[in-house]
Each structure stands twice: as structure tokens, then as C-alpha cells.
Short mmCIF file of C-alpha atoms in Angstrom, two decimals:
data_model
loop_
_atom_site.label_atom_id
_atom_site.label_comp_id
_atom_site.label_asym_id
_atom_site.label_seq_id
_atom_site.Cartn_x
_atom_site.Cartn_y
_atom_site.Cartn_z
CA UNK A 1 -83.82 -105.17 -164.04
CA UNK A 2 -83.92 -101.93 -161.97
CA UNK A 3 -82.74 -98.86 -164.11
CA UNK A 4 -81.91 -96.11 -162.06
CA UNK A 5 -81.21 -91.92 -163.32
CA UNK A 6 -78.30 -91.30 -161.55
CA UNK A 7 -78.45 -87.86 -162.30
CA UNK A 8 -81.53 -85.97 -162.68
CA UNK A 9 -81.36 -81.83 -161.79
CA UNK A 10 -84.60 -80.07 -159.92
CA UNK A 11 -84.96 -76.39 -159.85
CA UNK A 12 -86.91 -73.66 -158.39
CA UNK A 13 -87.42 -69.94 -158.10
CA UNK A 14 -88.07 -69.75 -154.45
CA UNK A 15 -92.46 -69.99 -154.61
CA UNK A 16 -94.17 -71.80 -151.95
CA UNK A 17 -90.99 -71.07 -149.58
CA UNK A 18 -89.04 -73.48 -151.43
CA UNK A 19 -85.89 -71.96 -150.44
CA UNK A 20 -83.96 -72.54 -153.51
CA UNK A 21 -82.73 -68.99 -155.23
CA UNK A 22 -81.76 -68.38 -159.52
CA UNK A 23 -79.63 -65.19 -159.26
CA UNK A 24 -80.66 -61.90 -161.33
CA UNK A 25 -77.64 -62.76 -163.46
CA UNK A 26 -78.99 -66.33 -164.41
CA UNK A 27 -82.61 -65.12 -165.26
CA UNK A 28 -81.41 -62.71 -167.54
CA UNK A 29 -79.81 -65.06 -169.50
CA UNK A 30 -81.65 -66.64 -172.42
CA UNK A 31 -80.93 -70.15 -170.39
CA UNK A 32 -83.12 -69.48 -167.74
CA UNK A 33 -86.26 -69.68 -169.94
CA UNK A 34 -84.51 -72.60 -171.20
CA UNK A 35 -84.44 -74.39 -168.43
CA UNK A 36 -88.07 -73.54 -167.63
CA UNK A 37 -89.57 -74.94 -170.41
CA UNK A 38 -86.96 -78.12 -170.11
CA UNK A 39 -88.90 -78.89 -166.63
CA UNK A 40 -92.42 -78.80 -168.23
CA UNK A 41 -93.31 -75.46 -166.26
CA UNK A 42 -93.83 -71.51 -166.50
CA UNK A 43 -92.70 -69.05 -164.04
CA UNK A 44 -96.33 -67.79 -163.55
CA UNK A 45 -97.27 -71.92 -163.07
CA UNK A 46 -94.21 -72.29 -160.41
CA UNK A 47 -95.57 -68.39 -158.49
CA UNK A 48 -99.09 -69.83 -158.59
CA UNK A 49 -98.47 -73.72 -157.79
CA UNK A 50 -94.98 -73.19 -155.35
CA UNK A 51 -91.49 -74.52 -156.96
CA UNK A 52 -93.00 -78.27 -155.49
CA UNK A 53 -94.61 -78.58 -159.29
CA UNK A 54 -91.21 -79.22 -160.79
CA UNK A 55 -90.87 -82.49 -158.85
CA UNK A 56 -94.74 -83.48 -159.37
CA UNK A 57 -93.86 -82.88 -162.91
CA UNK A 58 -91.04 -84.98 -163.17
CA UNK A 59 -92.08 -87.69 -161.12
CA UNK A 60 -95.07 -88.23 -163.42
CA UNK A 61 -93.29 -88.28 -166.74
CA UNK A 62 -90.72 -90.68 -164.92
CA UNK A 63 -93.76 -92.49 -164.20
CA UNK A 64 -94.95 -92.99 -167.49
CA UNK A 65 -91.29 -94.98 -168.72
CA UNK A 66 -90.77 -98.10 -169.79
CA UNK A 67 -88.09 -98.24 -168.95
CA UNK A 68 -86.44 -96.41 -166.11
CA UNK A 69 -87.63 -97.16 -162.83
CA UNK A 70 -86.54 -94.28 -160.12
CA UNK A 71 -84.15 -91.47 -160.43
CA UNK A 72 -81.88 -89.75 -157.90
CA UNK A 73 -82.90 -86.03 -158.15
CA UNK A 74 -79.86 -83.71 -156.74
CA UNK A 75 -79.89 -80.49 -154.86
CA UNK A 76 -77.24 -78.13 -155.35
CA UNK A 77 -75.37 -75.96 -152.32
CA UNK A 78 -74.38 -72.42 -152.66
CA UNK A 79 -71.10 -70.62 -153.05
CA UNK A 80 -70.18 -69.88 -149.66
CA UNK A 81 -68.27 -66.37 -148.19
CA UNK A 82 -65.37 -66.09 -145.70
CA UNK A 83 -68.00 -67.19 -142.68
CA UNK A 84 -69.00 -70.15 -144.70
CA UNK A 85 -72.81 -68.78 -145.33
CA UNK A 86 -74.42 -68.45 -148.89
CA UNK A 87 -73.01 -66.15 -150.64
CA UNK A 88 -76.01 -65.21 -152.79
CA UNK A 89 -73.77 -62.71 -155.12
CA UNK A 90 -71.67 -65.61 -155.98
CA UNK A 91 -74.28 -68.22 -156.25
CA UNK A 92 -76.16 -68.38 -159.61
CA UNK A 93 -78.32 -71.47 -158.51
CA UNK A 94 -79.24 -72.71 -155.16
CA UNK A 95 -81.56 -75.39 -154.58
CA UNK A 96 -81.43 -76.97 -150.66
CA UNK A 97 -81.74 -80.03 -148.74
CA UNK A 98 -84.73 -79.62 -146.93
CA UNK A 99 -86.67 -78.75 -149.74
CA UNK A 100 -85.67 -81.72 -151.84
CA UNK A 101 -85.85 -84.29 -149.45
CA UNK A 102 -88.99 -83.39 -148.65
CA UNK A 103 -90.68 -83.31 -152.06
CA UNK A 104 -88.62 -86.40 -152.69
CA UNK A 105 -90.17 -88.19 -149.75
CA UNK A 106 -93.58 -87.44 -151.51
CA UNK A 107 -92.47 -89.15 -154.95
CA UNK A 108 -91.64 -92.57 -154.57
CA UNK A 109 -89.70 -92.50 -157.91
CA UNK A 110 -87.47 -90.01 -157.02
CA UNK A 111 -84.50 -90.25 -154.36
CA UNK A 112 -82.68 -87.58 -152.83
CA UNK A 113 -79.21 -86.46 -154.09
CA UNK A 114 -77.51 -83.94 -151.46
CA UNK A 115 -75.58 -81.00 -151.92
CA UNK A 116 -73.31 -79.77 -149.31
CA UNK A 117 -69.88 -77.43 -149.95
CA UNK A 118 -67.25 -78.58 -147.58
CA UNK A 119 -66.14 -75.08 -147.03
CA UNK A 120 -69.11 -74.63 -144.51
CA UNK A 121 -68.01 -74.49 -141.22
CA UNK A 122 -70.49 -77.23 -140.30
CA UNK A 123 -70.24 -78.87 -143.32
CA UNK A 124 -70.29 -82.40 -141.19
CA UNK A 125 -73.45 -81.97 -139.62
CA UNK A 126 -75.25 -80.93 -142.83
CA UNK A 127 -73.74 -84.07 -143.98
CA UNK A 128 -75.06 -86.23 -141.23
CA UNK A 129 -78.41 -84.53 -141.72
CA UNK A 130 -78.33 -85.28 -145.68
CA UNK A 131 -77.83 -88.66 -144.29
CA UNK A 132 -80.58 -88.50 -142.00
CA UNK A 133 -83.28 -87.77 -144.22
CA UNK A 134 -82.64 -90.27 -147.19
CA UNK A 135 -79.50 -89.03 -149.26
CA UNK A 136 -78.25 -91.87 -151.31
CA UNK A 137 -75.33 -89.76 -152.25
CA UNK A 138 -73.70 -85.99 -152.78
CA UNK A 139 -73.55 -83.82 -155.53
CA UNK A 140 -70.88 -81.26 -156.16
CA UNK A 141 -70.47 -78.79 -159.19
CA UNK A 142 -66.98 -78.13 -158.05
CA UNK A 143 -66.25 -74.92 -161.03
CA UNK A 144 -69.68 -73.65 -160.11
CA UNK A 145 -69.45 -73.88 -156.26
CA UNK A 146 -65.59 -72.91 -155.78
CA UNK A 147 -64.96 -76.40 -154.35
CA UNK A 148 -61.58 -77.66 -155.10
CA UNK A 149 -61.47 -81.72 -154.32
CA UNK A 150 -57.58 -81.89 -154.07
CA UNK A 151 -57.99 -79.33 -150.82
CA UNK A 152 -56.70 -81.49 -147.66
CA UNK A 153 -58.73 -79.39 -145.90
CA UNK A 154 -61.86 -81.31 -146.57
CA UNK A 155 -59.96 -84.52 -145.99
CA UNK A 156 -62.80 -84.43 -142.51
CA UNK A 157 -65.57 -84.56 -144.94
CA UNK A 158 -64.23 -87.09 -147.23
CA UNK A 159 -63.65 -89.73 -144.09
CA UNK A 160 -67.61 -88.95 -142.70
CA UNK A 161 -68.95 -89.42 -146.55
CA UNK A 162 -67.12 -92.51 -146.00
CA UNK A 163 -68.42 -93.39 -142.38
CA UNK A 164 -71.63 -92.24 -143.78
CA UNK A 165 -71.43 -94.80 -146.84
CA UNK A 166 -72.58 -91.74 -149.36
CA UNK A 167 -70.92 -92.32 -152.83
CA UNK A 168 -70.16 -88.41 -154.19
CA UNK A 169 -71.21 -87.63 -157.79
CA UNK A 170 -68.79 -84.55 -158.89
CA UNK A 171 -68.85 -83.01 -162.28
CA UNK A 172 -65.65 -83.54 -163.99
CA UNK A 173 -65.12 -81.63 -167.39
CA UNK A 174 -66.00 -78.30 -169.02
CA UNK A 175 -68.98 -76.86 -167.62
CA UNK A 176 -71.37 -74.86 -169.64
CA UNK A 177 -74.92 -74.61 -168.41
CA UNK A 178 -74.22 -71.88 -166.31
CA UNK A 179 -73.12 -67.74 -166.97
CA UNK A 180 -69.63 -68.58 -165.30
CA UNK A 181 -67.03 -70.95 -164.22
CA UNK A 182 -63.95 -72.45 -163.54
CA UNK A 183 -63.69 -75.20 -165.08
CA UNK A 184 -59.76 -75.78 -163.27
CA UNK A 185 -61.74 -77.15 -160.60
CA UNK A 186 -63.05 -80.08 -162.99
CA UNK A 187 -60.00 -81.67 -163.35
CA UNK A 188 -60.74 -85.27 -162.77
CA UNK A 189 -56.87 -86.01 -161.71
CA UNK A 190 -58.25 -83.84 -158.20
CA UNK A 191 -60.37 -86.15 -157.40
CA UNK A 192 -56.98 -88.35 -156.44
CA UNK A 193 -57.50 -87.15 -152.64
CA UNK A 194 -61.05 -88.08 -152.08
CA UNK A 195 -60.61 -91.62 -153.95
CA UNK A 196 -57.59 -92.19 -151.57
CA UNK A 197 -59.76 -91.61 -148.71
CA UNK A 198 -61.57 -94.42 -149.65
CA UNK A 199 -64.77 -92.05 -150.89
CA UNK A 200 -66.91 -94.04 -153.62
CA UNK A 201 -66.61 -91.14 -156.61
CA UNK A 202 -68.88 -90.95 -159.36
CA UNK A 203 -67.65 -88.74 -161.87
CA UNK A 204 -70.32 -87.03 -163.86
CA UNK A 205 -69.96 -87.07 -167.22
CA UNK A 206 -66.96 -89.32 -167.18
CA UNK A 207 -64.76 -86.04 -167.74
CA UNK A 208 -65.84 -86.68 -171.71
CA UNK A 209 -65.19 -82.82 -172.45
CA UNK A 210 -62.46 -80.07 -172.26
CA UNK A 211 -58.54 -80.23 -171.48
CA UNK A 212 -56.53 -79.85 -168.18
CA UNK A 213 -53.09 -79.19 -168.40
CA UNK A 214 -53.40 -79.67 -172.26
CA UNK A 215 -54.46 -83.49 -171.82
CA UNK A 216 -58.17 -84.13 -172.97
CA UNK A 217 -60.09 -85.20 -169.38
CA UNK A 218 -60.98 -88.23 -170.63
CA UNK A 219 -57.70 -89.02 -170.99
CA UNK A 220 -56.80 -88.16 -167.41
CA UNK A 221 -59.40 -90.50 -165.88
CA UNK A 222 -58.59 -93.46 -167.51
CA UNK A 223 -55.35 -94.22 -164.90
CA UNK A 224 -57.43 -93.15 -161.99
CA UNK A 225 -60.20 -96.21 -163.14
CA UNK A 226 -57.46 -98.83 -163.39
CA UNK A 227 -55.58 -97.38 -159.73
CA UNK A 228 -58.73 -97.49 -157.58
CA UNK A 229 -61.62 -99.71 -157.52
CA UNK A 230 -63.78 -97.27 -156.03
CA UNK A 231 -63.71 -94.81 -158.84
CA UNK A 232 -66.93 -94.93 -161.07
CA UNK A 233 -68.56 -92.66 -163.78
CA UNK A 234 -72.00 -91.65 -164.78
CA UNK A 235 -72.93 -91.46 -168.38
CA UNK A 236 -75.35 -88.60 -168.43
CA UNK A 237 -75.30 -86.17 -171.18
CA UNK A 238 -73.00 -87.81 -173.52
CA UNK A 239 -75.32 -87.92 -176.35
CA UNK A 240 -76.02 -84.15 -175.99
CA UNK A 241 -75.63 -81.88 -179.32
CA UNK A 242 -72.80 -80.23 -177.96
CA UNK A 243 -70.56 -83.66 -177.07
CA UNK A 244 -70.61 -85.14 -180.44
CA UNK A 245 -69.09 -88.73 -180.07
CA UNK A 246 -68.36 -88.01 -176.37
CA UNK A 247 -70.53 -91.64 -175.79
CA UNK A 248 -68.54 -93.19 -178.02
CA UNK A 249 -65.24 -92.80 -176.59
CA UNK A 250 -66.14 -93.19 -173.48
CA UNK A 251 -67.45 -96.75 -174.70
CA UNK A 252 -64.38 -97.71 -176.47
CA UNK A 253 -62.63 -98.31 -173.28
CA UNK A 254 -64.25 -101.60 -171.91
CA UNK A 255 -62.52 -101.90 -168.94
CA UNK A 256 -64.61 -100.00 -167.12
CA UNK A 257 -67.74 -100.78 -168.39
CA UNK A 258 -68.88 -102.17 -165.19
CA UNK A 259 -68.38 -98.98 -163.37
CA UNK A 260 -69.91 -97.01 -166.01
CA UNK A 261 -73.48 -95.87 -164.59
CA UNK A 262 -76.67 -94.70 -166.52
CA UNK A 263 -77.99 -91.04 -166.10
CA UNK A 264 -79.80 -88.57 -167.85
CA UNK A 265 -78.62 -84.69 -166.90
CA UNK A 266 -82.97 -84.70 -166.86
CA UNK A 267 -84.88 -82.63 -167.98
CA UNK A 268 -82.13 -81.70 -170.42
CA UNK A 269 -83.49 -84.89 -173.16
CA UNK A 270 -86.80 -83.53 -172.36
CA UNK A 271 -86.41 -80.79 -175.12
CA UNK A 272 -84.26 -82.46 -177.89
CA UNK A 273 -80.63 -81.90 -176.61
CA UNK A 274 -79.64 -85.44 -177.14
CA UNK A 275 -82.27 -85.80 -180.84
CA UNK A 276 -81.49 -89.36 -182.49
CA UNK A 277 -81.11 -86.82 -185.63
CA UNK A 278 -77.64 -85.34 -184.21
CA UNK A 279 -76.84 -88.83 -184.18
CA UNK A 280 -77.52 -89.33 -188.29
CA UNK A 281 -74.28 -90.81 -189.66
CA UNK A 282 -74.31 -93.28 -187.06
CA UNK A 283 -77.45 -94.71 -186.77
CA UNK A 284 -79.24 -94.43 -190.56
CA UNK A 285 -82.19 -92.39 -191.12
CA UNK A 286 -84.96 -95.16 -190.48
CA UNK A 287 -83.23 -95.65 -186.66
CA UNK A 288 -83.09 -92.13 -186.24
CA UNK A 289 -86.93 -91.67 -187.17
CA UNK A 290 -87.79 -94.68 -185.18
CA UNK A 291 -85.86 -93.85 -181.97
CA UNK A 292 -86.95 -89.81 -182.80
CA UNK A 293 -90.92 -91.30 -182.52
CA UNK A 294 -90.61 -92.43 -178.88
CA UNK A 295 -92.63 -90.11 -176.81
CA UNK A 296 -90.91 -91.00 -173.24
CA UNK A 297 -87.71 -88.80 -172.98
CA UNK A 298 -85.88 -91.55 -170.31
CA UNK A 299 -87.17 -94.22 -173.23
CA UNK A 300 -85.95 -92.50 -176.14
CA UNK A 301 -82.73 -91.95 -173.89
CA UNK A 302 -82.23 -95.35 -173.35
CA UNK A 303 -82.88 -96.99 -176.76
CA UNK A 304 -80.41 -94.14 -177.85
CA UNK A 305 -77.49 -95.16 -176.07
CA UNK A 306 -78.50 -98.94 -176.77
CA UNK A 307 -78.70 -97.98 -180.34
CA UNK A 308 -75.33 -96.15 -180.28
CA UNK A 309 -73.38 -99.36 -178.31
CA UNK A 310 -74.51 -99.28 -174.60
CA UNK A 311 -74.38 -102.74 -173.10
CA UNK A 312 -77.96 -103.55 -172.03
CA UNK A 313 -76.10 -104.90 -169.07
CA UNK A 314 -74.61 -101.26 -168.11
CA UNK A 315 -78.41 -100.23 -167.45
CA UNK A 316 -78.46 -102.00 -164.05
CA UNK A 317 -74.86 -100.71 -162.56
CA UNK A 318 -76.74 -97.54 -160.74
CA UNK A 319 -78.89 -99.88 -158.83
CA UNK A 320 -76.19 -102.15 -157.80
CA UNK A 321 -73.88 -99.45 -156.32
CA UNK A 322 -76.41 -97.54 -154.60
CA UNK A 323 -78.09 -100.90 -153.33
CA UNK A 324 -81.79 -101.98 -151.78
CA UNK A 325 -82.00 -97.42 -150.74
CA UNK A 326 -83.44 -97.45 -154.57
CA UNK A 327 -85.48 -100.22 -154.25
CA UNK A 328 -89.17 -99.29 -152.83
#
């Protein structure tokens, strides 16, 4: 069996010429250390060694699972302004193409996840170059980037993700790792327009958390698995302290457990976000202790969700969707 990370984040603070940007705004927040430490590194390590560490570090603790074989690592594109250019006021976390492709290309364990925001006015040709140089798929934050997926403006860009054969992987729910957003934007029923352009969606998170329109999200992806086939959902986070149960419900509805893919949210586990302990009532104190011993975070993530009712089966959906590109 080949278990794939659908969703594993990078991040960087612009050393080595990295490119990627954190905004003033973001590093004075107390999540910015946060997220340091959650990638195994230190500002002064990332100035001295070049933003290139966080991948080294995270392909060698990948390396050192069980369990999990590769994981697709995703860049994330930029708010962009009226000329559809970075708009670095807006844009709280930036991490580009180039740079990850590259380091990917270096890491045989890791695969690249693009990031391009449609609203660029050549928004095609960044795809075709995300295509070019390994993507196995695109990542949007739509609340965070100001992307809104029911715009049939980006109906273009749907049709070459299509041509392209590049599955998107959208977030879908409330959104809370960052200083702002608008969450609106997360509503998985706008993701109608890009599934009826034939675009293989993943959503991320399976919309497990917050309310549109008063309906829980959860509730308004359910219709859009049974209407189109090529609707999936990744699984990442669900076990997280602040989605209590989240897994759970999302597992309760079996009829799309073959289009329910495994992920992470990496390095997140890393630091005890998704602890067996917040898990207690369910699992007993002796499985909590013995699934809190397990030193690997993507093999204490895994016997986790297996402990808390993931089909061992469900493990093996990533690599059959994105096919023989995560196989090397």
C-alpha cells in the first residue's frame, strides 16, 4: 500500500532568496512562533541555513514513517491588486512555485502542490508552468486569498486545470490559522461551478467546521458528493483540538468513503494539535497512552484515525487519484 499526505504546508521567511514572504502582521502574532517551532526550525536556523531547511526537515521526519510513504507539500499564491500582482499588504503568507518545486525536486518524498489565484492576469500560463515542473495538483485558500470559486470569470482556468488533468485541493470551512478572513468564500456549495466544469475537487477538510447560510458545511457537501463523481475530500486536520468529533461525522456518512483521502495539515501533528489525549472518552486511557508513545507524528496520525474508525482501506485513496506522479 502507498499512503500518500495529501496535504502537507511548507513555509519560509524569504532566506536564501526563497521568495516566499510572512507579513509584519503575521509575525507579530503569537502564531508565527507557532508555526516555527511546528516545522522543527528557528528563525536564526532558517537566516543562517536559507528557508530550503524547512523542506530538508520535513522530508527527513517523513522519512523516518512507517507508515506514510510521500506527501504532496503545497505552495500558497498571494492576494493579488487591481493589476493582478502580489499585493504584499493584503497577503499574510506567500510561499511560490519556483521555490517549492525546486526543493521538492530535491526530496523524493515530497511532491509539489501549486498555488496559483485565478485573478492573475496570466493566471493560465502560471498554470501550465505549475504543470510543467511536476504539480500533481492546486491549492487554494479561497477566504485567505480573496478567491471566490462560484466567479464565472475563472470558468478559463477551471477548463485548463481540466486539460491539464490537475485535481484542485480548496479549503472549505472556517478558517483559523491565519490573523484574518473570510470565511464566505469557504462555502463548499461554490465549488458547484468548478465541479460542473468537470475539475477533480478535493475539498480540504471535508467542510467539517463552521455554517454558511445557517447550514453546518458539512451538511452542504453531502448533496454535492452524491451529484458529481468528481467531487472528493481530504481528511486532514479532523482530529485537531479545536474540531472535536469533526472525524467522526465525517465518517458516519459511508457513502463516500471511497473519495475520502488521507492528509495531515503537517507539521500541525508535529506539536500535539491532534494528542490521542483530546481523544480520551473515545479511545480509553491505555489506547490513548499507547497511540500518545509513538514517536513518528504521520504514525501516530495514522494509528489515530485507525483507532478512532478510519477504514485501513481509505489510506490508499490519495495514491489512486493522483496515480503513478506519486509513485518514484
Amino acid at each position: 500500500m502507498t499512503v500518500v499526505d495529501i496535504h502537507c504546508h511548507a513555509a519560509g521567511i524569504g532566506a536564501g532568496g526563497s521568495g516566499c514572504f510572512i507579513s509584519p502582521r503575521l509575525r507579530r502574532s503569537w502564531k508565527y512562533r507557532f508555526y516555527l517551532r511546528s516545522f522543527g526550525v528557528t528563525e536564526g536556523e532558517l537566516e543562517r541555513e536559507g528557508d530550503a531547511l524547512v523542506l530538508r526537515r520535513l522530508s527527513e521526519r517523513l522519512a523516518a514513517s512507517a507508515r506514510v510513504r510521500a506527501a504532496v507539500v503545497l505552495a500558497l499564491d498571494g492576494v493579488v491588486d487591481g493589476r493582478g500582482e502580489l499585493d504584499r499588504e493584503r497577503t499574510e503568507l506567500y510561499i511560490p512555485n519556483e521555490f517549492l518545486a525546486e526543493e521538492c525536486r530535491r526530496h523524493p518524498n515530497l511532491h509539489f502542490g501549486a498555488s496559483v489565484n485565478p485573478l492573475r492576469p496570466d493566471a493560465l500560463e502560471r498554470l501550465d508552468a505549475a504543470a510543467a515542473a511536476g504539480a500533481v495538483l492546486v491549492k487554494w485558500l479561497p477566504s485567505i486569498q480573496g478567491i471566490d470559486p462560484a466567479d464565472r470569470r475563472f470558468v478559463p482556468f477551471y477548463r485548463r486545470l481540466v486539460a491539464l488533468d490537475l485535481p484542485l485541493l480548496t479549503h472549505t470551512g472556517l478558517e483559523e490559522s491565519f490573523t484574518r478572513a473570510d470565511n464566505a468564500l469557504a462555502d463548499p456549495e461554490r465549488l458547484r461551478l468548478p465541479l460542473e466544469e468537470g475539475v477533480t475537487v478535493i475539498a480540504a477538510h471535508c467542510a467539517s467546521s463552521g455554517q454558511s447560510h445557517g447550514e453546518a458545511n458539512l451538511a452542504r457537501i453531502l448533496p454535492l458528493f452524491a451529484q458529481f463523481q468528481n467531487l472528493y475530500a481530504d481528511i486532514s486536520a479532523l482530529t485537531q483540538i479545536n474540531r472535536p468529533g469533526h472525524l467522526l461525522r465525517v465518517l458516519a456518512h459511508r457513502e463516500i468513503h471511497d473519495r475520502l483521502l488521507y492528509g495531515t495539515d503537517m507539521p500541525l501533528p508535529a506539536i500535539g494539535l491532534t494528542s490521542p489525549w483530546f481523544h480520551l472518552l473515545r479511545l480509553g486511557p491505555a489506547e490513548a497512552r499507547r497511540l500518545a508513545a509513538i514517536g513518528n507524528p504521520w504514525d501516530r496520525d495514522v494509528a489515530l484515525k485507525l483507532a478512532l474508525g478510519m477504514p485501513e482501506t481509505m489510506l490508499n485513496n490519495a495514491a489512486k487519484l493522483l496515480g503513478r506522479d506519486v509513485i518514484r
